[in-house]
XYZ file of N, CA, C and O in Angstrom:
484
model
N 69.891 243.533 104.797
C 70.431 244.457 105.572
C 69.520 245.794 105.726
O 69.826 246.644 106.138
N 68.443 245.145 105.686
C 67.150 246.338 105.587
C 66.950 246.683 106.990
O 66.742 245.994 107.989
N 66.823 247.975 107.223
C 66.401 248.465 108.549
C 67.640 248.314 109.638
O 67.371 248.634 110.673
N 68.837 248.250 109.307
C 70.063 248.253 110.163
C 70.246 249.875 110.354
O 70.291 250.287 109.242
N 70.717 250.176 111.474
C 70.792 251.557 111.451
C 72.566 251.790 111.530
O 73.262 250.873 112.429
N 72.768 252.633 110.807
C 74.440 253.061 110.582
C 74.529 254.300 110.924
O 73.786 255.345 110.772
N 75.839 254.470 111.687
C 76.134 255.830 111.936
C 77.137 256.132 111.317
O 78.355 255.422 111.372
N 77.337 257.305 110.391
C 78.738 257.571 109.621
C 79.050 258.937 109.963
O 78.261 259.790 110.256
N 80.463 258.767 110.245
C 81.033 260.065 111.010
C 82.243 260.132 110.022
O 83.223 259.512 109.744
N 82.337 261.472 109.259
C 83.424 262.119 108.542
C 83.036 263.661 108.673
O 81.962 264.024 108.488
N 84.279 264.287 108.896
C 83.924 265.793 108.573
C 84.272 266.286 107.315
O 83.866 267.543 107.247
N 84.402 265.375 106.217
C 84.101 265.921 104.741
C 82.723 265.764 104.453
O 82.071 264.360 104.326
N 82.104 266.737 103.975
C 80.616 266.534 103.753
C 80.360 265.491 102.450
O 79.241 265.037 102.413
N 81.250 266.004 101.613
C 80.886 265.025 100.202
C 80.961 263.474 100.585
O 80.520 262.797 100.015
N 82.021 263.130 101.788
C 81.976 261.884 101.933
C 80.967 261.347 102.639
O 80.271 260.405 102.480
N 80.572 262.198 103.433
C 79.133 261.748 104.346
C 77.791 261.617 103.583
O 77.219 260.452 103.619
N 77.842 262.500 102.440
C 76.991 262.640 101.616
C 76.737 261.351 100.615
O 75.887 260.549 100.602
N 77.643 261.134 100.171
C 77.745 260.091 98.920
C 77.488 258.666 99.941
O 77.072 257.828 99.592
N 78.743 258.608 100.756
C 78.315 257.438 101.445
C 77.089 256.968 102.364
O 76.518 255.920 101.868
N 76.582 258.019 102.796
C 74.866 257.872 103.233
C 74.111 257.536 101.977
O 73.106 256.696 102.008
N 74.266 258.201 100.821
C 73.360 257.707 99.843
C 73.382 256.450 99.398
O 72.289 255.621 99.308
N 74.639 255.857 99.238
C 74.786 254.507 98.855
C 74.338 253.338 100.032
O 73.942 252.394 99.605
N 74.454 253.774 101.356
C 74.138 252.978 102.373
C 72.490 253.014 102.107
O 71.933 252.041 102.479
N 71.759 253.780 102.173
C 70.653 253.888 102.069
C 69.884 253.234 100.993
O 68.965 252.336 100.939
N 70.560 253.249 99.738
C 70.184 252.456 98.504
C 70.423 251.032 98.915
O 70.100 250.256 98.373
N 71.235 250.533 100.064
C 71.654 249.270 100.257
C 70.418 248.638 101.499
O 70.874 247.770 102.093
N 69.664 249.557 101.977
C 68.820 249.324 102.939
C 68.846 249.892 104.348
O 68.240 249.702 105.222
N 69.943 250.606 104.507
C 70.363 250.991 105.720
C 69.575 252.186 106.186
O 69.407 253.090 105.374
N 69.343 252.623 107.419
C 68.971 253.827 107.860
C 70.304 254.640 108.512
O 70.982 253.863 109.166
N 70.092 255.557 108.066
C 71.523 256.217 108.022
C 71.484 257.644 109.148
O 70.661 258.282 109.067
N 72.332 257.699 109.809
C 72.478 258.859 110.963
C 73.937 259.401 110.737
O 74.956 258.696 110.626
N 74.064 260.690 110.701
C 75.086 261.384 110.186
C 75.908 262.220 111.390
O 75.199 262.784 112.080
N 77.190 262.167 111.456
C 77.547 263.046 112.238
C 78.951 263.541 111.477
O 79.763 262.914 111.149
N 79.290 264.989 112.064
C 80.237 265.600 111.171
C 81.633 265.554 112.144
O 82.345 266.035 111.595
N 81.590 265.272 113.111
C 82.632 265.247 114.176
C 82.556 263.832 115.286
O 81.823 263.819 115.460
N 83.715 263.776 115.770
C 83.830 262.736 116.966
C 82.870 263.089 117.824
O 82.192 262.192 118.738
N 82.752 264.049 118.559
C 82.255 264.687 119.528
C 80.459 264.382 119.270
O 80.107 264.047 120.216
N 80.131 264.669 118.171
C 78.478 264.825 117.974
C 78.584 263.306 117.662
O 77.264 262.749 118.389
N 79.180 262.372 117.255
C 79.329 260.851 117.196
C 79.271 260.454 118.826
O 78.045 259.572 119.015
N 80.039 260.776 119.644
C 80.027 260.129 120.632
C 78.669 260.276 121.427
O 78.228 259.646 122.305
N 78.206 261.489 121.227
C 76.893 262.096 122.055
C 75.899 261.180 121.596
O 74.959 260.767 122.196
N 75.579 260.892 120.198
C 74.842 259.840 119.535
C 74.826 258.484 120.055
O 73.968 257.901 120.406
N 76.092 257.959 120.132
C 76.282 256.526 120.644
C 75.928 256.638 122.084
O 75.329 255.393 122.555
N 76.056 257.683 122.947
C 75.460 257.471 124.428
C 74.031 257.462 124.319
O 73.342 256.992 125.337
N 73.396 257.923 123.253
C 71.958 257.966 123.341
C 71.203 256.732 122.799
O 70.018 256.561 123.319
N 72.075 256.044 122.012
C 71.361 254.789 121.171
C 72.238 254.187 120.698
O 73.425 254.281 120.365
N 71.936 252.735 120.458
C 72.705 251.891 119.761
C 72.847 251.815 118.451
O 71.529 251.961 117.805
N 73.835 251.380 117.702
C 73.762 251.317 116.227
C 74.252 249.848 115.943
O 74.902 249.353 116.408
N 73.529 249.425 114.510
C 74.098 248.082 114.078
C 75.240 247.994 113.469
O 76.106 247.214 113.295
N 76.046 249.187 112.879
C 77.171 249.273 112.305
C 77.657 250.982 112.662
O 76.880 251.959 112.503
N 78.912 251.222 112.944
C 79.516 252.505 112.794
C 80.664 252.519 111.775
O 81.515 251.843 111.912
N 80.563 253.765 111.029
C 81.873 253.913 110.109
C 82.316 255.388 110.272
O 81.534 256.140 110.324
N 83.496 255.501 110.599
C 83.821 256.584 110.891
C 85.429 256.648 110.524
O 86.332 255.988 110.380
N 85.725 258.153 110.296
C 87.118 258.491 109.795
C 87.881 258.479 110.811
O 87.398 258.729 111.942
N 89.270 258.250 110.756
C 90.036 258.118 111.727
C 90.425 259.638 111.995
O 90.216 260.042 113.465
N 90.626 260.672 111.254
C 91.281 261.876 111.661
C 90.166 263.119 111.235
O 89.951 263.221 110.195
N 89.933 263.716 112.285
C 88.941 264.877 111.973
C 89.202 266.047 112.571
O 90.109 266.064 113.588
N 88.649 267.153 112.259
C 88.815 268.196 112.767
C 88.532 268.494 114.476
O 89.529 269.167 114.924
N 87.429 268.046 114.740
C 86.787 267.703 115.999
C 87.197 266.224 116.605
O 85.849 265.612 116.057
N 87.752 266.237 117.571
C 87.604 264.612 117.884
C 88.654 263.600 116.821
O 89.174 264.216 116.269
N 88.448 262.573 117.153
C 89.007 261.210 116.381
C 88.285 260.307 116.426
O 87.222 259.965 117.213
N 88.392 259.654 115.280
C 87.739 258.156 115.289
C 87.929 257.261 116.255
O 87.180 256.470 116.646
N 89.292 257.308 116.775
C 89.449 256.522 118.131
C 88.464 256.881 119.025
O 88.077 255.979 119.976
N 88.061 258.249 119.478
C 87.190 258.328 120.233
C 85.845 257.849 120.105
O 85.330 257.284 121.076
N 85.334 257.888 119.011
C 84.410 256.986 118.598
C 84.286 255.663 118.758
O 83.176 254.855 119.259
N 85.463 255.034 118.076
C 85.621 253.456 118.469
C 85.479 253.277 119.891
O 84.641 252.200 120.263
N 86.165 253.895 120.665
C 86.217 253.644 122.151
C 84.905 253.868 122.921
O 84.416 252.895 123.833
N 83.998 254.973 122.651
C 82.707 255.073 123.117
C 81.892 253.895 122.483
O 80.974 253.195 123.405
N 81.871 253.592 121.255
C 81.126 252.495 120.675
C 81.233 251.291 121.440
O 80.468 250.460 121.919
N 82.456 250.693 121.777
C 83.111 249.637 122.279
C 82.660 249.785 123.959
O 82.179 248.510 124.191
N 82.783 250.621 124.335
C 82.330 250.906 125.962
C 80.652 250.594 126.037
O 80.119 250.044 127.048
N 79.866 251.053 124.900
C 78.418 251.114 125.000
C 78.074 249.642 124.816
O 77.083 249.319 125.155
N 78.403 249.181 123.773
C 78.195 248.104 123.135
C 79.473 247.084 122.667
O 79.625 247.576 121.326
N 80.312 246.466 123.472
C 81.504 245.860 122.430
C 81.197 245.090 121.180
O 82.215 244.783 120.587
N 79.899 244.563 121.071
C 79.585 243.608 119.630
C 79.431 244.689 118.633
O 79.333 244.028 117.470
N 79.268 246.089 118.785
C 79.224 246.986 117.677
C 80.483 246.755 116.676
O 81.465 246.921 117.175
N 79.961 246.570 115.115
C 80.961 246.546 114.275
C 81.359 247.920 114.076
O 80.621 248.813 113.825
N 82.698 248.600 114.141
C 83.027 249.668 113.769
C 84.383 249.520 112.556
O 85.055 249.026 112.964
N 83.941 250.327 111.695
C 84.826 250.289 110.181
C 85.268 251.668 110.313
O 84.847 252.911 110.537
N 86.693 251.726 110.428
C 87.779 252.849 110.243
C 88.077 253.215 109.096
O 88.717 252.488 108.367
N 88.025 254.295 108.778
C 88.356 255.014 107.424
C 89.660 255.813 107.589
O 89.588 256.628 108.676
N 90.710 255.573 106.723
C 91.972 256.297 107.146
C 92.534 256.879 105.797
O 92.655 255.777 104.796
N 93.048 257.687 105.584
C 94.003 258.467 104.352
C 95.444 257.854 104.576
O 96.219 258.159 103.765
N 95.690 257.389 105.729
C 97.133 257.155 106.248
C 97.266 255.720 106.206
O 96.049 254.954 106.724
N 98.031 255.304 105.564
C 98.434 253.683 105.552
C 99.009 252.884 106.416
O 98.837 251.881 107.089
N 99.923 254.119 107.513
C 100.428 253.527 108.472
C 100.513 254.597 109.570
O 101.064 255.607 109.328
N 100.144 254.216 111.019
C 100.118 255.458 111.844
C 100.127 254.548 113.290
O 99.524 253.820 113.260
N 100.668 255.384 114.180
C 100.186 254.718 115.618
C 98.641 254.779 115.821
O 98.143 253.885 116.683
N 97.912 255.361 115.273
C 96.512 255.715 115.634
C 95.898 254.416 115.092
O 94.894 253.934 115.475
N 96.339 254.030 113.842
C 95.589 252.865 113.212
C 95.917 251.570 114.102
O 95.339 250.579 113.996
N 97.233 251.697 114.433
C 97.610 250.476 115.305
C 96.481 250.227 116.619
O 96.047 249.400 117.087
N 96.539 251.517 117.094
C 95.687 251.461 118.340
C 94.276 251.262 118.138
O 93.307 250.570 118.828
N 93.901 251.746 116.738
C 92.260 251.392 116.284
C 92.100 249.785 116.417
O 91.101 249.412 116.531
N 93.104 249.061 115.751
C 93.410 247.822 115.567
C 93.217 246.969 116.823
O 92.368 246.251 117.160
N 93.880 247.776 118.065
C 94.031 246.974 119.453
C 92.589 247.492 120.001
O 92.389 246.665 120.921
N 92.046 248.330 119.598
C 90.883 248.672 120.244
C 89.490 248.153 119.729
O 88.477 248.268 120.386
N 89.646 247.070 118.661
C 88.499 246.444 118.348
C 87.996 246.861 117.121
O 87.002 246.415 116.584
N 88.529 247.752 116.245
C 88.047 248.003 115.014
C 87.965 246.891 114.126
O 88.738 246.199 114.168
N 86.623 246.872 113.620
C 86.179 245.558 112.816
C 87.077 245.480 111.722
O 87.775 244.344 111.191
N 87.462 246.443 110.956
C 88.154 246.889 109.647
C 88.839 248.205 109.539
O 88.142 249.087 110.225
N 89.987 248.311 109.068
C 90.535 249.490 108.780
C 90.544 249.582 107.222
O 91.383 248.793 106.478
N 89.795 250.671 106.815
C 89.914 250.732 105.154
C 90.380 251.935 104.822
O 90.050 253.229 105.319
N 91.592 251.857 103.860
C 91.864 253.059 103.566
C 91.444 253.851 102.524
O 90.830 253.366 101.255
N 91.185 255.306 102.525
C 90.826 256.137 101.609
C 91.921 256.710 100.485
O 92.930 256.810 100.863
N 91.318 256.764 99.477
C 90.002 256.556 98.714
C 90.047 254.997 98.735
O 90.748 254.307 98.071
N 88.566 254.677 98.733
C 88.413 253.403 98.373
C 87.053 253.239 97.642
O 86.070 254.186 97.635
N 86.497 251.988 97.051
C 85.492 251.980 96.320
C 84.172 251.784 97.188
O 84.686 251.114 98.225
N 83.008 251.874 96.683
C 82.164 251.807 97.655
C 81.859 249.988 97.779
O 81.500 249.323 98.685
N 82.432 249.353 96.613
C 82.346 247.775 96.648
C 83.196 247.353 97.607
O 83.069 246.391 98.141
N 84.340 247.914 97.713
C 85.560 247.349 98.621
C 84.899 247.645 100.083
O 84.984 246.925 101.174
N 84.401 248.962 100.642
C 83.900 249.208 101.919
C 82.743 248.254 101.953
O 82.181 248.115 103.098
N 81.675 248.055 101.121
C 80.473 247.406 101.166
C 80.795 245.612 101.675
O 80.161 245.114 102.453
N 82.042 245.425 101.170
C 82.369 244.191 101.505
C 82.893 243.685 102.619
O 82.357 242.892 103.506
N 83.450 244.677 103.103
C 83.758 244.868 104.653
C 82.428 245.237 105.831
O 82.443 244.565 106.791
N 81.592 245.759 105.148
C 80.234 245.899 105.821
C 79.642 244.892 106.045
O 79.217 244.471 107.331
N 79.381 244.056 104.851
C 78.776 242.630 104.957
C 79.534 241.803 106.182
O 78.911 241.213 106.789
N 80.811 241.895 105.923
C 81.393 241.012 106.935
C 81.342 241.445 108.098
O 81.161 240.358 109.099
N 81.470 242.744 108.518
C 81.092 243.148 109.603
C 79.868 242.636 110.370
O 79.720 242.217 111.460
N 78.743 242.988 109.672
C 77.541 242.470 110.021
C 77.269 241.034 110.294
O 76.466 240.700 111.502
N 78.004 240.231 109.242
C 77.482 238.897 109.512
C 78.544 238.252 110.799
O 78.062 237.180 111.444
N 79.650 238.877 111.064
C 80.638 238.594 112.238
C 79.751 238.366 113.614
O 78.912 238.847 114.009
């Protein structure tokens, strides 16, 4: 997974920093965005090998990120993080092509399994 580019989108700084550190340790180049609007702008500028986004943020939604990613490149794996186990937004994320939906809090091991499966798919 060396040199794969990941976009990590979450409005909680501690989550961004912690996940970015772990992704970098596993060979990813990581770009951070603290809201959906910033992430959408980045996706419009370039492609990413993987996108990990929170569903619910103060500015925008992970659904906005997912839809823009799929519009830009339908093959881009997008992993959706959510603190809610059931919601209409999660159903919509699945319908819009989220590779996986991972409930927070989760271990990095659990998330990394989903990352590996997304990249290989």
